[in-house]
Structures are given as C-alpha cells and as structure tokens.
PDB file of C-alpha atoms in Angstrom:
ATOM      1  CA  MET A 302      14.328 -12.774 104.504  1.00  0.00           C
ATOM      2  CA  MET A 303      12.325 -11.611 107.517  1.00  0.00           C
ATOM      3  CA  ASP A 304       8.846 -13.107 107.970  1.00  0.00           C
ATOM      4  CA  PHE A 305       6.050 -13.027 110.497  1.00  0.00           C
ATOM      5  CA  LYS A 306       6.880 -16.487 111.859  1.00  0.00           C
ATOM      6  CA  SER A 307      10.382 -15.387 112.855  1.00  0.00           C
ATOM      7  CA  LEU A 308       9.002 -12.379 114.696  1.00  0.00           C
ATOM      8  CA  GLU A 309       6.384 -14.522 116.432  1.00  0.00           C
ATOM      9  CA  THR A 310       9.139 -16.902 117.531  1.00  0.00           C
ATOM     10  CA  VAL A 311      11.115 -14.027 119.073  1.00  0.00           C
ATOM     11  CA  LEU A 312       8.064 -12.968 121.063  1.00  0.00           C
ATOM     12  CA  TRP A 313       7.397 -16.518 122.317  1.00  0.00           C
ATOM     13  CA  ILE A 314      10.998 -16.895 123.496  1.00  0.00           C
ATOM     14  CA  GLU A 315      10.908 -13.500 125.194  1.00  0.00           C
ATOM     15  CA  ARG A 316       7.577 -14.353 126.846  1.00  0.00           C
ATOM     16  CA  LEU A 317       8.468 -17.906 128.019  1.00  0.00           C
ATOM     17  CA  GLY A 318      12.174 -17.405 128.732  1.00  0.00           C
ATOM     18  CA  SER A 319      13.621 -20.357 126.785  1.00  0.00           C
ATOM     19  CA  PHE A 320      13.961 -21.843 123.318  1.00  0.00           C
ATOM     20  CA  ARG A 321      12.539 -25.151 124.531  1.00  0.00           C
ATOM     21  CA  ALA A 322       9.375 -23.617 126.000  1.00  0.00           C
ATOM     22  CA  ALA A 323       8.863 -21.573 122.828  1.00  0.00           C
ATOM     23  CA  ALA A 324       9.318 -24.701 120.713  1.00  0.00           C
ATOM     24  CA  ASP A 325       6.669 -26.527 122.745  1.00  0.00           C
ATOM     25  CA  ALA A 326       4.224 -23.613 122.415  1.00  0.00           C
ATOM     26  CA  LEU A 327       4.787 -23.435 118.669  1.00  0.00           C
ATOM     27  CA  ARG A 328       4.749 -27.229 118.290  1.00  0.00           C
ATOM     28  CA  MET A 329       8.202 -27.175 116.767  1.00  0.00           C
ATOM     29  CA  THR A 330      11.499 -28.789 117.595  1.00  0.00           C
ATOM     30  CA  GLN A 331      14.036 -26.763 119.531  1.00  0.00           C
ATOM     31  CA  PRO A 332      16.571 -26.933 116.624  1.00  0.00           C
ATOM     32  CA  ALA A 333      13.939 -25.504 114.270  1.00  0.00           C
ATOM     33  CA  VAL A 334      13.375 -22.582 116.639  1.00  0.00           C
ATOM     34  CA  SER A 335      17.113 -22.026 116.851  1.00  0.00           C
ATOM     35  CA  VAL A 336      17.361 -21.964 113.043  1.00  0.00           C
ATOM     36  CA  ARG A 337      14.667 -19.296 112.804  1.00  0.00           C
ATOM     37  CA  ILE A 338      16.428 -17.085 115.307  1.00  0.00           C
ATOM     38  CA  SER A 339      19.833 -17.649 113.697  1.00  0.00           C
ATOM     39  CA  HIS A 340      18.476 -16.621 110.277  1.00  0.00           C
ATOM     40  CA  LEU A 341      16.911 -13.472 111.755  1.00  0.00           C
ATOM     41  CA  GLU A 342      20.123 -12.554 113.594  1.00  0.00           C
ATOM     42  CA  ALA A 343      22.105 -13.074 110.383  1.00  0.00           C
ATOM     43  CA  LEU A 344      19.727 -10.767 108.535  1.00  0.00           C
ATOM     44  CA  LEU A 345      20.039  -8.091 111.229  1.00  0.00           C
ATOM     45  CA  GLY A 346      23.757  -8.574 111.705  1.00  0.00           C
ATOM     46  CA  ALA A 347      23.367  -8.647 115.492  1.00  0.00           C
ATOM     47  CA  SER A 348      22.440 -11.008 118.329  1.00  0.00           C
ATOM     48  CA  ILE A 349      18.889 -10.893 119.659  1.00  0.00           C
ATOM     49  CA  PHE A 350      19.451 -13.048 122.771  1.00  0.00           C
ATOM     50  CA  HIS A 351      22.208 -13.551 125.302  1.00  0.00           C
ATOM     51  CA  ARG A 352      22.450 -17.351 125.572  1.00  0.00           C
ATOM     52  CA  ALA A 353      23.558 -18.819 128.900  1.00  0.00           C
ATOM     53  CA  PRO A 354      23.321 -22.471 130.072  1.00  0.00           C
ATOM     54  CA  LYS A 355      20.312 -21.762 132.274  1.00  0.00           C
ATOM     55  CA  SER A 356      18.917 -18.451 131.022  1.00  0.00           C
ATOM     56  CA  ILE A 357      17.988 -16.520 127.879  1.00  0.00           C
ATOM     57  CA  THR A 358      17.882 -12.702 127.994  1.00  0.00           C
ATOM     58  CA  LEU A 359      17.406 -10.037 125.374  1.00  0.00           C
ATOM     59  CA  THR A 360      20.308  -8.014 124.087  1.00  0.00           C
ATOM     60  CA  PRO A 361      19.773  -4.260 123.544  1.00  0.00           C
ATOM     61  CA  VAL A 362      19.148  -5.089 119.875  1.00  0.00           C
ATOM     62  CA  GLY A 363      16.731  -7.800 120.967  1.00  0.00           C
ATOM     63  CA  MET A 364      14.724  -5.297 123.025  1.00  0.00           C
ATOM     64  CA  THR A 365      14.332  -3.156 119.902  1.00  0.00           C
ATOM     65  CA  VAL A 366      13.342  -6.197 117.815  1.00  0.00           C
ATOM     66  CA  VAL A 367      10.657  -7.162 120.347  1.00  0.00           C
ATOM     67  CA  GLN A 368       9.238  -3.636 120.298  1.00  0.00           C
ATOM     68  CA  TYR A 369       8.980  -3.571 116.509  1.00  0.00           C
ATOM     69  CA  ALA A 370       7.780  -7.164 116.290  1.00  0.00           C
ATOM     70  CA  ARG A 371       4.779  -6.351 118.468  1.00  0.00           C
ATOM     71  CA  GLN A 372       3.896  -3.336 116.322  1.00  0.00           C
ATOM     72  CA  ILE A 373       4.304  -5.249 113.059  1.00  0.00           C
ATOM     73  CA  LEU A 374       2.198  -8.189 114.190  1.00  0.00           C
ATOM     74  CA  ASP A 375      -0.481  -5.901 115.640  1.00  0.00           C
ATOM     75  CA  LEU A 376      -0.692  -4.075 112.309  1.00  0.00           C
ATOM     76  CA  ARG A 377      -0.910  -7.392 110.489  1.00  0.00           C
ATOM     77  CA  ASP A 378      -3.826  -8.468 112.676  1.00  0.00           C
ATOM     78  CA  GLU A 379      -5.536  -5.083 112.220  1.00  0.00           C
ATOM     79  CA  MET A 380      -5.169  -5.307 108.434  1.00  0.00           C
ATOM     80  CA  ILE A 381      -6.612  -8.815 108.340  1.00  0.00           C
ATOM     81  CA  GLN A 382      -9.541  -7.799 110.529  1.00  0.00           C
ATOM     82  CA  THR A 383     -10.314  -4.697 108.448  1.00  0.00           C
ATOM     83  CA  VAL A 384     -10.017  -6.356 105.031  1.00  0.00           C
ATOM     84  CA  LYS A 385     -11.910  -9.443 106.139  1.00  0.00           C
ATOM     85  CA  GLY A 386     -14.486  -7.149 107.710  1.00  0.00           C
ATOM     86  CA  HIS A 387     -15.143  -5.496 104.356  1.00  0.00           C
ATOM     87  CA  GLN A 388     -15.967  -8.871 102.912  1.00  0.00           C
ATOM     88  CA  ASP A 389     -18.142  -9.923 105.845  1.00  0.00           C
ATOM     89  CA  ALA A 390     -20.041  -6.617 106.087  1.00  0.00           C
ATOM     90  CA  THR A 391     -18.285  -5.792 109.361  1.00  0.00           C
ATOM     91  CA  GLY A 392     -15.218  -3.735 110.137  1.00  0.00           C
ATOM     92  CA  ILE A 393     -14.618  -0.125 109.123  1.00  0.00           C
ATOM     93  CA  LEU A 394     -15.594   1.736 105.941  1.00  0.00           C
ATOM     94  CA  ARG A 395     -13.699   5.015 105.498  1.00  0.00           C
ATOM     95  CA  ILE A 396     -15.615   7.608 103.476  1.00  0.00           C
ATOM     96  CA  GLY A 397     -14.496  11.075 102.411  1.00  0.00           C
ATOM     97  CA  ALA A 398     -16.940  13.764 101.270  1.00  0.00           C
ATOM     98  CA  ILE A 399     -16.806  17.451 100.445  1.00  0.00           C
ATOM     99  CA  GLU A 400     -18.696  19.985 102.551  1.00  0.00           C
ATOM    100  CA  THR A 401     -21.381  20.530  99.897  1.00  0.00           C
ATOM    101  CA  ILE A 402     -22.301  16.851  99.960  1.00  0.00           C
ATOM    102  CA  SER A 403     -22.282  16.810 103.767  1.00  0.00           C
ATOM    103  CA  GLN A 404     -24.916  19.581 103.645  1.00  0.00           C
ATOM    104  CA  THR A 405     -27.147  17.842 101.089  1.00  0.00           C
ATOM    105  CA  TRP A 406     -27.371  14.052 100.748  1.00  0.00           C
ATOM    106  CA  ILE A 407     -24.647  12.401 102.860  1.00  0.00           C
ATOM    107  CA  SER A 408     -27.084  11.807 105.754  1.00  0.00           C
ATOM    108  CA  ASP A 409     -29.403   9.857 103.424  1.00  0.00           C
ATOM    109  CA  LEU A 410     -26.444   7.729 102.356  1.00  0.00           C
ATOM    110  CA  LEU A 411     -25.376   7.007 105.945  1.00  0.00           C
ATOM    111  CA  ILE A 412     -28.915   6.036 106.954  1.00  0.00           C
ATOM    112  CA  GLU A 413     -29.132   3.499 104.124  1.00  0.00           C
ATOM    113  CA  ILE A 414     -25.683   2.083 104.929  1.00  0.00           C
ATOM    114  CA  ARG A 415     -26.679   1.683 108.581  1.00  0.00           C
ATOM    115  CA  HIS A 416     -29.886  -0.149 107.677  1.00  0.00           C
ATOM    116  CA  LYS A 417     -28.250  -2.431 105.116  1.00  0.00           C
ATOM    117  CA  TYR A 418     -24.981  -3.080 106.990  1.00  0.00           C
ATOM    118  CA  PRO A 419     -25.769  -2.773 110.725  1.00  0.00           C
ATOM    119  CA  ASN A 420     -22.408  -4.268 111.755  1.00  0.00           C
ATOM    120  CA  LEU A 421     -20.343  -1.927 109.590  1.00  0.00           C
ATOM    121  CA  THR A 422     -18.637   1.057 111.230  1.00  0.00           C
ATOM    122  CA  VAL A 423     -18.428   4.169 109.051  1.00  0.00           C
ATOM    123  CA  ASP A 424     -15.643   6.716 109.508  1.00  0.00           C
ATOM    124  CA  LEU A 425     -16.703   9.893 107.674  1.00  0.00           C
ATOM    125  CA  GLU A 426     -14.162  12.607 106.880  1.00  0.00           C
ATOM    126  CA  ILE A 427     -15.271  15.999 105.532  1.00  0.00           C
ATOM    127  CA  SER A 428     -12.540  17.660 103.483  1.00  0.00           C
ATOM    128  CA  VAL A 429     -11.739  19.370 100.182  1.00  0.00           C
ATOM    129  CA  SER A 430     -11.696  17.476  96.887  1.00  0.00           C
ATOM    130  CA  ASP A 431      -7.922  17.426  96.416  1.00  0.00           C
ATOM    131  CA  GLU A 432      -7.341  16.000  99.876  1.00  0.00           C
ATOM    132  CA  ILE A 433     -10.020  13.331  99.461  1.00  0.00           C
ATOM    133  CA  SER A 434      -8.668  12.079  96.124  1.00  0.00           C
ATOM    134  CA  ARG A 435      -5.112  12.101  97.549  1.00  0.00           C
ATOM    135  CA  LYS A 436      -6.134  10.005 100.548  1.00  0.00           C
ATOM    136  CA  ILE A 437      -7.933   7.484  98.339  1.00  0.00           C
ATOM    137  CA  THR A 438      -4.839   6.979  96.173  1.00  0.00           C
ATOM    138  CA  LYS A 439      -2.760   6.463  99.332  1.00  0.00           C
ATOM    139  CA  GLY A 440      -5.233   3.903 100.726  1.00  0.00           C
ATOM    140  CA  MET A 441      -6.285   6.160 103.611  1.00  0.00           C
ATOM    141  CA  LEU A 442      -9.927   6.261 102.441  1.00  0.00           C
ATOM    142  CA  ASP A 443     -12.002   3.468 100.900  1.00  0.00           C
ATOM    143  CA  VAL A 444     -14.284   5.698  98.862  1.00  0.00           C
ATOM    144  CA  GLY A 445     -14.740   9.417  98.336  1.00  0.00           C
ATOM    145  CA  PHE A 446     -17.313  11.829  96.973  1.00  0.00           C
ATOM    146  CA  PHE A 447     -15.787  14.996  95.569  1.00  0.00           C
ATOM    147  CA  LEU A 448     -15.674  17.467  92.675  1.00  0.00           C
ATOM    148  CA  GLY A 449     -14.131  15.954  89.593  1.00  0.00           C
ATOM    149  CA  PRO A 450     -13.160  14.156  87.621  1.00  0.00           C
ATOM    150  CA  VAL A 451      -9.492  14.161  88.648  1.00  0.00           C
ATOM    151  CA  ASN A 452      -8.572  11.586  85.961  1.00  0.00           C
ATOM    152  CA  SER A 453      -6.078   9.739  88.152  1.00  0.00           C
ATOM    153  CA  PRO A 454      -4.780   6.475  86.623  1.00  0.00           C
ATOM    154  CA  ARG A 455      -5.169   4.829  90.039  1.00  0.00           C
ATOM    155  CA  LEU A 456      -8.844   5.691  90.529  1.00  0.00           C
ATOM    156  CA  ILE A 457     -12.178   4.535  89.185  1.00  0.00           C
ATOM    157  CA  GLU A 458     -14.471   7.572  89.026  1.00  0.00           C
ATOM    158  CA  SER A 459     -18.235   7.530  88.505  1.00  0.00           C
ATOM    159  CA  GLU A 460     -20.477  10.538  87.907  1.00  0.00           C
ATOM    160  CA  LEU A 461     -22.993  11.234  90.650  1.00  0.00           C
ATOM    161  CA  CYS A 462     -24.700  14.608  90.403  1.00  0.00           C
ATOM    162  CA  ASN A 463     -24.262  18.219  89.338  1.00  0.00           C
ATOM    163  CA  TYR A 464     -24.662  21.265  91.569  1.00  0.00           C
ATOM    164  CA  GLU A 465     -25.909  24.515  90.079  1.00  0.00           C
ATOM    165  CA  THR A 466     -24.449  27.635  91.699  1.00  0.00           C
ATOM    166  CA  ALA A 467     -25.818  31.109  92.407  1.00  0.00           C
ATOM    167  CA  MET A 468     -24.543  34.468  93.655  1.00  0.00           C
ATOM    168  CA  VAL A 469     -26.617  35.370  96.705  1.00  0.00           C
ATOM    169  CA  GLY A 470     -26.817  38.020  99.388  1.00  0.00           C
ATOM    170  CA  ARG A 471     -29.205  39.933 101.617  1.00  0.00           C
ATOM    171  CA  GLU A 472     -32.089  41.821 100.022  1.00  0.00           C
ATOM    172  CA  TYR A 473     -30.800  45.304 100.938  1.00  0.00           C
ATOM    173  CA  PHE A 474     -27.979  45.349  98.365  1.00  0.00           C
ATOM    174  CA  ALA A 475     -28.915  48.255  96.088  1.00  0.00           C
ATOM    175  CA  LEU A 476     -30.032  47.185  92.606  1.00  0.00           C
ATOM    176  CA  PRO A 477     -30.285  49.316  89.465  1.00  0.00           C
ATOM    177  CA  SER A 478     -33.550  49.461  87.554  1.00  0.00           C
ATOM    178  CA  ASN A 479     -32.652  46.506  85.330  1.00  0.00           C
ATOM    179  CA  GLY A 480     -32.362  44.242  88.365  1.00  0.00           C
ATOM    180  CA  LYS A 481     -28.683  43.453  87.869  1.00  0.00           C
ATOM    181  CA  LEU A 482     -25.835  44.078  90.281  1.00  0.00           C
ATOM    182  CA  ASP A 483     -22.886  45.730  88.515  1.00  0.00           C
ATOM    183  CA  LEU A 484     -19.854  44.613  90.504  1.00  0.00           C
ATOM    184  CA  GLY A 485     -17.731  47.160  88.692  1.00  0.00           C
ATOM    185  CA  GLN A 486     -19.851  50.020  90.064  1.00  0.00           C
ATOM    186  CA  ALA A 487     -20.779  48.509  93.446  1.00  0.00           C
ATOM    187  CA  PRO A 488     -18.871  49.668  96.558  1.00  0.00           C
ATOM    188  CA  SER A 489     -16.145  47.366  97.848  1.00  0.00           C
ATOM    189  CA  ILE A 490     -17.641  44.190  99.293  1.00  0.00           C
ATOM    190  CA  SER A 491     -16.576  40.697 100.295  1.00  0.00           C
ATOM    191  CA  ILE A 492     -17.428  37.934  97.848  1.00  0.00           C
ATOM    192  CA  MET A 493     -17.281  34.617  99.680  1.00  0.00           C
ATOM    193  CA  THR A 494     -17.026  31.116  98.305  1.00  0.00           C
ATOM    194  CA  LEU A 495     -15.465  27.703  98.838  1.00  0.00           C
ATOM    195  CA  SER A 496     -11.784  26.969  99.418  1.00  0.00           C
ATOM    196  CA  ARG A 497      -9.037  28.489  97.298  1.00  0.00           C
ATOM    197  CA  ASN A 498      -8.529  26.880  93.872  1.00  0.00           C
ATOM    198  CA  THR A 499     -11.980  25.289  93.829  1.00  0.00           C
ATOM    199  CA  ILE A 500     -14.150  25.821  90.738  1.00  0.00           C
ATOM    200  CA  PRO A 501     -16.289  28.615  92.330  1.00  0.00           C
ATOM    201  CA  HIS A 502     -13.191  30.435  93.587  1.00  0.00           C
ATOM    202  CA  SER A 503     -11.532  30.278  90.163  1.00  0.00           C
ATOM    203  CA  ALA A 504     -14.738  31.457  88.464  1.00  0.00           C
ATOM    204  CA  ILE A 505     -14.936  34.587  90.640  1.00  0.00           C
ATOM    205  CA  ARG A 506     -11.262  35.466  90.258  1.00  0.00           C
ATOM    206  CA  ASN A 507     -11.338  34.954  86.499  1.00  0.00           C
ATOM    207  CA  PHE A 508     -14.483  37.091  86.104  1.00  0.00           C
ATOM    208  CA  LEU A 509     -13.112  39.967  88.189  1.00  0.00           C
ATOM    209  CA  ALA A 510      -9.791  39.871  86.317  1.00  0.00           C
ATOM    210  CA  ARG A 511     -11.502  39.797  82.922  1.00  0.00           C
ATOM    211  CA  GLU A 512     -13.714  42.754  83.842  1.00  0.00           C
ATOM    212  CA  GLY A 513     -10.820  44.687  85.392  1.00  0.00           C
ATOM    213  CA  ILE A 514     -12.564  44.812  88.784  1.00  0.00           C
ATOM    214  CA  VAL A 515     -10.006  45.056  91.585  1.00  0.00           C
ATOM    215  CA  HIS A 516     -11.757  46.655  94.572  1.00  0.00           C
ATOM    216  CA  HIS A 517     -13.705  43.610  95.856  1.00  0.00           C
ATOM    217  CA  ARG A 518     -12.246  41.096  98.304  1.00  0.00           C
ATOM    218  CA  VAL A 519     -12.597  37.364  97.562  1.00  0.00           C
ATOM    219  CA  ASP A 520     -12.748  35.387 100.811  1.00  0.00           C
ATOM    220  CA  THR A 521     -12.550  31.594 100.804  1.00  0.00           C
ATOM    221  CA  MET A 522     -13.652  29.150 103.502  1.00  0.00           C
ATOM    222  CA  SER A 523     -13.956  25.391 103.726  1.00  0.00           C
ATOM    223  CA  SER A 524     -17.026  25.668 105.983  1.00  0.00           C
ATOM    224  CA  LEU A 525     -20.359  26.207 104.233  1.00  0.00           C
ATOM    225  CA  PRO A 526     -22.168  27.071 107.501  1.00  0.00           C
ATOM    226  CA  SER A 527     -19.614  29.844 108.132  1.00  0.00           C
ATOM    227  CA  ILE A 528     -20.113  31.324 104.658  1.00  0.00           C
ATOM    228  CA  LEU A 529     -23.894  31.182 105.042  1.00  0.00           C
ATOM    229  CA  ALA A 530     -23.788  32.773 108.492  1.00  0.00           C
ATOM    230  CA  LEU A 531     -21.705  35.696 107.239  1.00  0.00           C
ATOM    231  CA  THR A 532     -23.909  36.133 104.164  1.00  0.00           C
ATOM    232  CA  LEU A 533     -27.088  36.062 106.263  1.00  0.00           C
ATOM    233  CA  GLY A 534     -25.475  38.683 108.492  1.00  0.00           C
ATOM    234  CA  GLY A 535     -25.080  40.994 105.507  1.00  0.00           C
ATOM    235  CA  GLU A 536     -21.288  40.709 105.338  1.00  0.00           C
ATOM    236  CA  GLY A 537     -21.215  40.355 101.549  1.00  0.00           C
ATOM    237  CA  LEU A 538     -22.162  38.146  98.631  1.00  0.00           C
ATOM    238  CA  ALA A 539     -21.572  34.405  98.326  1.00  0.00           C
ATOM    239  CA  LEU A 540     -21.170  32.113  95.316  1.00  0.00           C
ATOM    240  CA  LEU A 541     -22.380  28.725  96.499  1.00  0.00           C
ATOM    241  CA  PRO A 542     -24.212  25.608  95.306  1.00  0.00           C
ATOM    242  CA  TYR A 543     -27.916  26.406  94.976  1.00  0.00           C
ATOM    243  CA  ALA A 544     -28.872  23.197  96.827  1.00  0.00           C
ATOM    244  CA  VAL A 545     -27.407  24.356 100.139  1.00  0.00           C
ATOM    245  CA  MET A 546     -29.242  27.715  99.978  1.00  0.00           C
ATOM    246  CA  ARG A 547     -32.678  26.608  98.778  1.00  0.00           C
ATOM    247  CA  ASP A 548     -34.444  27.060 102.131  1.00  0.00           C
ATOM    248  CA  TYR A 549     -32.916  30.530 102.695  1.00  0.00           C
ATOM    249  CA  LEU A 550     -33.969  31.637  99.221  1.00  0.00           C
ATOM    250  CA  ALA A 551     -37.501  30.267  99.654  1.00  0.00           C
ATOM    251  CA  SER A 552     -37.908  32.101 102.971  1.00  0.00           C
ATOM    252  CA  GLY A 553     -36.607  35.374 101.547  1.00  0.00           C
ATOM    253  CA  LYS A 554     -33.618  35.542 103.887  1.00  0.00           C
ATOM    254  CA  LEU A 555     -31.337  35.504 100.835  1.00  0.00           C
ATOM    255  CA  ARG A 556     -31.891  36.446  97.210  1.00  0.00           C
ATOM    256  CA  VAL A 557     -30.112  35.657  93.952  1.00  0.00           C
ATOM    257  CA  PHE A 558     -28.169  38.478  92.279  1.00  0.00           C
ATOM    258  CA  GLU A 559     -27.461  38.627  88.549  1.00  0.00           C
ATOM    259  CA  THR A 560     -23.918  39.944  88.116  1.00  0.00           C
ATOM    260  CA  GLY A 561     -23.178  39.031  84.524  1.00  0.00           C
ATOM    261  CA  MET A 562     -20.790  36.298  85.605  1.00  0.00           C
ATOM    262  CA  LYS A 563     -21.158  32.871  84.004  1.00  0.00           C
ATOM    263  CA  LEU A 564     -22.008  30.630  86.918  1.00  0.00           C
ATOM    264  CA  PRO A 565     -20.024  27.391  87.211  1.00  0.00           C
ATOM    265  CA  LEU A 566     -21.620  23.958  87.339  1.00  0.00           C
ATOM    266  CA  LEU A 567     -20.079  21.680  89.975  1.00  0.00           C
ATOM    267  CA  ARG A 568     -19.702  18.043  88.946  1.00  0.00           C
ATOM    268  CA  CYS A 569     -19.704  15.533  91.773  1.00  0.00           C
ATOM    269  CA  VAL A 570     -18.089  12.114  91.308  1.00  0.00           C
ATOM    270  CA  SER A 571     -17.332   9.048  93.395  1.00  0.00           C
ATOM    271  CA  GLY A 572     -13.812   7.672  93.505  1.00  0.00           C
ATOM    272  CA  ARG A 573     -12.150   4.480  94.697  1.00  0.00           C
ATOM    273  CA  LEU A 574      -8.921   2.631  93.976  1.00  0.00           C
ATOM    274  CA  ILE A 575      -8.900   0.444  90.881  1.00  0.00           C
ATOM    275  CA  SER A 576      -7.553  -2.408  93.010  1.00  0.00           C
ATOM    276  CA  HIS A 577      -9.865  -1.988  96.029  1.00  0.00           C
ATOM    277  CA  GLY A 578     -11.700  -5.334  95.539  1.00  0.00           C
ATOM    278  CA  SER A 579     -14.596  -4.571  97.912  1.00  0.00           C
ATOM    279  CA  ALA A 580     -18.175  -5.440  97.007  1.00  0.00           C
ATOM    280  CA  ILE A 581     -19.392  -3.186  99.833  1.00  0.00           C
ATOM    281  CA  VAL A 582     -17.612  -0.155  98.371  1.00  0.00           C
ATOM    282  CA  GLU A 583     -19.309  -0.783  95.020  1.00  0.00           C
ATOM    283  CA  ASP A 584     -22.675  -1.153  96.730  1.00  0.00           C
ATOM    284  CA  VAL A 585     -22.180   2.083  98.681  1.00  0.00           C
ATOM    285  CA  ILE A 586     -21.444   3.881  95.414  1.00  0.00           C
ATOM    286  CA  SER A 587     -24.658   2.477  93.936  1.00  0.00           C
ATOM    287  CA  ILE A 588     -26.581   3.807  96.938  1.00  0.00           C
ATOM    288  CA  ALA A 589     -24.859   7.192  96.545  1.00  0.00           C
ATOM    289  CA  GLU A 590     -25.878   7.345  92.875  1.00  0.00           C
ATOM    290  CA  ARG A 591     -29.494   6.828  93.870  1.00  0.00           C
ATOM    291  CA  VAL A 592     -29.710   9.234  96.832  1.00  0.00           C
ATOM    292  CA  SER A 593     -27.880  12.010  94.974  1.00  0.00           C
ATOM    293  CA  ALA A 594     -29.958  11.702  91.793  1.00  0.00           C
ATOM    294  CA  ASN A 595     -32.315  14.597  92.561  1.00  0.00           C
ATOM    295  CA  VAL A 596     -29.670  17.111  93.663  1.00  0.00           C
ATOM    296  CA  THR A 597     -29.249  20.250  91.538  1.00  0.00           C
TER     297      THR A 597
END
C-alpha cells in the first residue's frame, strides 16, 4: 500500500543523493529507508533508483514517481491548510450564488463575513442554480445560495427568501383601455428572462404554449444587467425578480405590465454538504438568513 511517508522518503533520497543521508534527515535507520523503497517498488512493479556502490540515480520510472510525489504531497498540504483554516477562521471559503442574489443582498453578506472573520478569504462564484448545487455536491464549493430546493440526498438545504417576479418594459408599449397587455394581439416582441430551464423561463414558455401564442421570441441570459439594459433600451419585455427592478420602477424608467400570466415565485435556499463539518459555513448561513429576510 502506498502512503505519504514512502513518497516523502523518495523525495529525500532524490534531494540528498543517498539512502544514508535520507535516513539521517528522517531520523531512521538506513535499512528502514531501504524497506520503504523496496515496498514502493514492489507495488509499482519497477525500480525507482539505480543503485551503484557510490551513487544513487533515478530511473525513468523514478523521475515520474518524483514528479507525482511532489504534486500529491503539495495537495495534501493544501488540503490540511484549507480544512484547518476553516476551523481557525482563516483559509478560503468558497461561496456560490445566483445572479439575482448578487444583485440584491450578497454584498451585505460579504461585509458581515469580512467584519466577523477578517482573516478568512472568500472566493465568490456567480453562476446558475444547477451549476452551484452540482459544485457543492462535488466539494468544489463550501456553500451555495440558489433557487431550490433541489432535494439532493447529499445536501442540507435551508430556506432563505422568496423573490416575487414581474413582467416589465418601457412605458411606450401600447396598452388597451383595460390596462392589460394582450400578448396574443401584441406585435412580435422579445420577452427576456433568466437562463434556459429556470423557473421564469419555464413559466413564459408554458404560458405562451397554453395560449397558443407563437409569434414572440423568448430570449434567455444569465446576466441580469444585460437583460435590464436591453429592457431599458426598449428592446422588449422582461420577466425578472421584482427586487432587482425596484429602483427602475420607482423612477418610472420601467413599468409593470399585466399580461394574464401567473407570475412565478422564486424560492431561494442555502445548500451545503451533509458531511461538511464546518462551524463557519453554518454561521455564514445564519448571517445569510438574516440579511436576506427582507427581500421580496
């Protein structure tokens, strides 16, 4: 069985040029060092060193072993530093969040984390919900904030907040006397929303299909600022979380349109691995629950 000590022994021999010098550095006997190397060579089925009376050199296989040994031991040290850092309030905390959250309360969360854990480095990744939950299950993110729940057996999910949605556009879209916009009668327009297969996207497609409306284009984007910029430029309607449009609606730059479509409610959850074992992750989720409480 290969272990870290055997790999460390290979690197000491390669560095110092002899079994005896490596044994002295490791505070071992020379026979014990030889046994370690012999066991590793037996496992690999090849010699790691050319042994001569006055010199020790690496074989081609040995050169490959040294290369991998350095990578393996570096990764071991990085893992120890990161995991230990989580316990000591240092190290790296990897957070994933959807675009809607990045436009509403993620900055409040980061400010509180910085004040409470000044030695903690935060890596923030903005992505779509499916990608965030996938990366958490694979251990690539420590905690995520996304639309859910996804009901994965590997995740603990906690409810955070709900986002109301609205169909918005520029004021100059023509309205009938009852104040409603009939998408079936309206000229062909672009209806923009979040990425394909998200809840808003599915709601639009289902409504248009149910009403037999086929002449409008449904455009999807992962960037909220891009959708807002196009909508403000009069390029169409947008179905988006109300919270990210509140200022534009208050200023009159955008207005809400009643189309007869049942507007979806977006449920935001936090997610982390069941086996994560980090008190800091749990504390960050508690902070997120508090700062997101007033979002609608």
